Structure formats: C-alpha cells, structure tokens
Amino acid sequence: MPSSNILLATGLVFTLGLLILAVVDPLFGQCKSIKARVINSNHQTSTIALPNGSVARVPVGNLEEESHVQVGVKQRLFSGTSEYKLTSTPPLLLNEQASDKKKSL
C-alpha cells in the first residue's frame, strides 16, 4: 500500500473518531442541581451567579433580579465544559409582576 493511502486512511479514521466523540460527548456526563442567584435579566437571557463564584448565562429571560433559581448543571464527559439550564422557573417573573400591578390599579 502506498504511503499516501496510509496517510488518507489514518486521517479518515481520526476524523471518524472525532465525529463520534462530538456526538457522544453531549449525551453522557454528570448532572446535578444547584441554587443560583439572578444577577441581571433581559428579554432573552439571564445572567446568574453560581455558588462557586463563577457567572453563567441561561437562555431564559425576564427573571426577577436578586431572586434565587434552581439550575441544572451538566458537565460534559470528555470536554469538561458545563451546560446550565433552569430546572424550574421562579414563581414571579417581571412580566407577571407588571400585569399584577396593572390589575390592582
């Protein structure tokens, strides 16, 4: 077998391995639930402060600032990156507060 074919076959095997890793990595990993505090919130995203001192952004907006939320953390198996999702929304959102104030007036 010529050396160019060996190099091509090695490259294809390496690429296939990376593709499998990219598909499998998000599926497995450690999951846990933590409490976090909402620092800032706009219409689309919210910034939360985690207990370990780091800050993360979640794709849920209109949360009340300084409220506490339950966040699910999934750490990916191979890459080690963490993914944050709200497990339950807080009972009072900014839009609900505004509509409640309008009803009481």
mmCIF file of C-alpha atoms in Angstrom:
data_model
loop_
_atom_site.group_PDB
_atom_site.id
_atom_site.type_symbol
_atom_site.label_atom_id
_atom_site.label_comp_id
_atom_site.label_asym_id
_atom_site.label_seq_id
_atom_site.Cartn_x
_atom_site.Cartn_y
_atom_site.Cartn_z
ATOM 1 C CA MET A 1 0.000 0.000 0.000
ATOM 2 C CA PRO A 2 1.481 3.366 -0.959
ATOM 3 C CA SER A 3 2.201 5.833 1.810
ATOM 4 C CA SER A 4 -0.422 8.295 0.546
ATOM 5 C CA ASN A 5 -3.168 5.688 1.041
ATOM 6 C CA ILE A 6 -1.963 5.002 4.596
ATOM 7 C CA LEU A 7 -1.998 8.708 5.350
ATOM 8 C CA LEU A 8 -5.507 9.065 3.880
ATOM 9 C CA ALA A 9 -6.812 6.060 5.829
ATOM 10 C CA THR A 10 -5.287 7.384 9.070
ATOM 11 C CA GLY A 11 -6.880 10.789 8.501
ATOM 12 C CA LEU A 12 -10.282 9.237 7.822
ATOM 13 C CA VAL A 13 -10.114 7.085 10.985
ATOM 14 C CA PHE A 14 -9.072 10.117 13.054
ATOM 15 C CA THR A 15 -11.908 12.229 11.600
ATOM 16 C CA LEU A 16 -14.447 9.462 12.230
ATOM 17 C CA GLY A 17 -13.246 9.194 15.839
ATOM 18 C CA LEU A 18 -13.674 12.955 16.371
ATOM 19 C CA LEU A 19 -17.143 12.829 14.824
ATOM 20 C CA ILE A 20 -18.208 10.010 17.151
ATOM 21 C CA LEU A 21 -16.777 11.925 20.125
ATOM 22 C CA ALA A 22 -18.713 15.061 19.122
ATOM 23 C CA VAL A 23 -21.965 13.064 19.005
ATOM 24 C CA VAL A 24 -21.441 11.042 22.191
ATOM 25 C CA ASP A 25 -19.994 13.801 24.418
ATOM 26 C CA PRO A 26 -23.258 15.768 24.966
ATOM 27 C CA LEU A 27 -25.194 12.583 25.737
ATOM 28 C CA PHE A 28 -23.178 11.462 28.752
ATOM 29 C CA GLY A 29 -21.880 13.372 31.720
ATOM 30 C CA GLN A 30 -22.501 14.246 35.342
ATOM 31 C CA CYS A 31 -25.748 16.006 36.172
ATOM 32 C CA LYS A 32 -26.520 17.883 39.366
ATOM 33 C CA SER A 33 -28.825 20.610 40.581
ATOM 34 C CA ILE A 34 -27.687 23.780 42.359
ATOM 35 C CA LYS A 35 -29.203 27.052 43.542
ATOM 36 C CA ALA A 36 -28.109 30.235 41.803
ATOM 37 C CA ARG A 37 -28.865 33.940 42.152
ATOM 38 C CA VAL A 38 -30.075 36.052 39.223
ATOM 39 C CA ILE A 39 -27.725 38.996 38.660
ATOM 40 C CA ASN A 40 -29.165 40.512 35.507
ATOM 41 C CA SER A 41 -32.040 39.652 33.185
ATOM 42 C CA ASN A 42 -33.311 40.991 29.889
ATOM 43 C CA HIS A 43 -36.000 39.758 27.479
ATOM 44 C CA GLN A 44 -33.980 36.840 26.088
ATOM 45 C CA THR A 45 -31.281 35.786 28.578
ATOM 46 C CA SER A 46 -30.415 35.964 32.252
ATOM 47 C CA THR A 47 -27.043 36.121 33.966
ATOM 48 C CA ILE A 48 -26.763 34.012 37.126
ATOM 49 C CA ALA A 49 -24.173 33.803 39.892
ATOM 50 C CA LEU A 50 -23.206 30.264 40.858
ATOM 51 C CA PRO A 51 -22.151 29.120 44.352
ATOM 52 C CA ASN A 52 -18.538 28.551 43.259
ATOM 53 C CA GLY A 53 -18.186 32.249 42.335
ATOM 54 C CA SER A 54 -18.490 31.903 38.582
ATOM 55 C CA VAL A 55 -21.115 33.543 36.377
ATOM 56 C CA ALA A 56 -23.183 31.858 33.662
ATOM 57 C CA ARG A 57 -25.815 32.902 31.160
ATOM 58 C CA VAL A 58 -29.049 30.929 30.687
ATOM 59 C CA PRO A 59 -31.403 31.315 27.708
ATOM 60 C CA VAL A 60 -34.423 32.282 29.865
ATOM 61 C CA GLY A 61 -35.285 35.946 30.167
ATOM 62 C CA ASN A 62 -37.480 38.204 32.278
ATOM 63 C CA LEU A 63 -36.401 36.816 35.633
ATOM 64 C CA GLU A 64 -36.603 38.930 38.756
ATOM 65 C CA GLU A 65 -33.172 40.260 39.735
ATOM 66 C CA GLU A 66 -31.724 39.033 43.060
ATOM 67 C CA SER A 67 -34.109 36.060 43.058
ATOM 68 C CA HIS A 68 -32.882 32.505 43.613
ATOM 69 C CA VAL A 69 -33.429 29.865 40.941
ATOM 70 C CA GLN A 70 -32.746 26.138 40.688
ATOM 71 C CA VAL A 71 -30.266 25.373 37.914
ATOM 72 C CA GLY A 72 -29.385 22.015 36.390
ATOM 73 C CA VAL A 73 -25.696 21.618 35.595
ATOM 74 C CA LYS A 74 -24.470 19.004 33.150
ATOM 75 C CA GLN A 75 -20.722 18.613 32.814
ATOM 76 C CA ARG A 76 -19.714 17.000 29.557
ATOM 77 C CA LEU A 77 -17.791 13.768 29.779
ATOM 78 C CA PHE A 78 -14.756 14.407 27.572
ATOM 79 C CA SER A 79 -14.554 18.152 27.053
ATOM 80 C CA GLY A 80 -15.317 19.064 30.681
ATOM 81 C CA THR A 81 -17.453 22.075 29.747
ATOM 82 C CA SER A 82 -20.596 22.767 31.753
ATOM 83 C CA GLU A 83 -24.070 23.413 30.394
ATOM 84 C CA TYR A 84 -26.631 25.270 32.555
ATOM 85 C CA LYS A 85 -30.428 25.053 32.298
ATOM 86 C CA LEU A 86 -33.146 26.262 34.618
ATOM 87 C CA THR A 87 -34.887 23.280 36.211
ATOM 88 C CA SER A 88 -37.824 25.353 37.465
ATOM 89 C CA THR A 89 -38.735 28.949 36.816
ATOM 90 C CA PRO A 90 -39.225 31.210 39.819
ATOM 91 C CA PRO A 91 -42.837 31.949 40.707
ATOM 92 C CA LEU A 92 -42.652 35.666 39.911
ATOM 93 C CA LEU A 93 -41.438 36.845 36.544
ATOM 94 C CA LEU A 94 -41.130 40.523 35.612
ATOM 95 C CA ASN A 95 -43.985 40.327 33.087
ATOM 96 C CA GLU A 96 -46.298 38.754 35.668
ATOM 97 C CA GLN A 97 -45.445 41.435 38.215
ATOM 98 C CA ALA A 98 -46.258 44.201 35.736
ATOM 99 C CA SER A 99 -49.602 42.619 34.836
ATOM 100 C CA ASP A 100 -50.454 42.134 38.534
ATOM 101 C CA LYS A 101 -49.740 45.813 39.237
ATOM 102 C CA LYS A 102 -51.937 46.886 36.330
ATOM 103 C CA LYS A 103 -54.797 44.691 37.606
ATOM 104 C CA SER A 104 -54.594 46.179 41.101
ATOM 105 C CA LEU A 105 -54.760 49.735 39.752
#
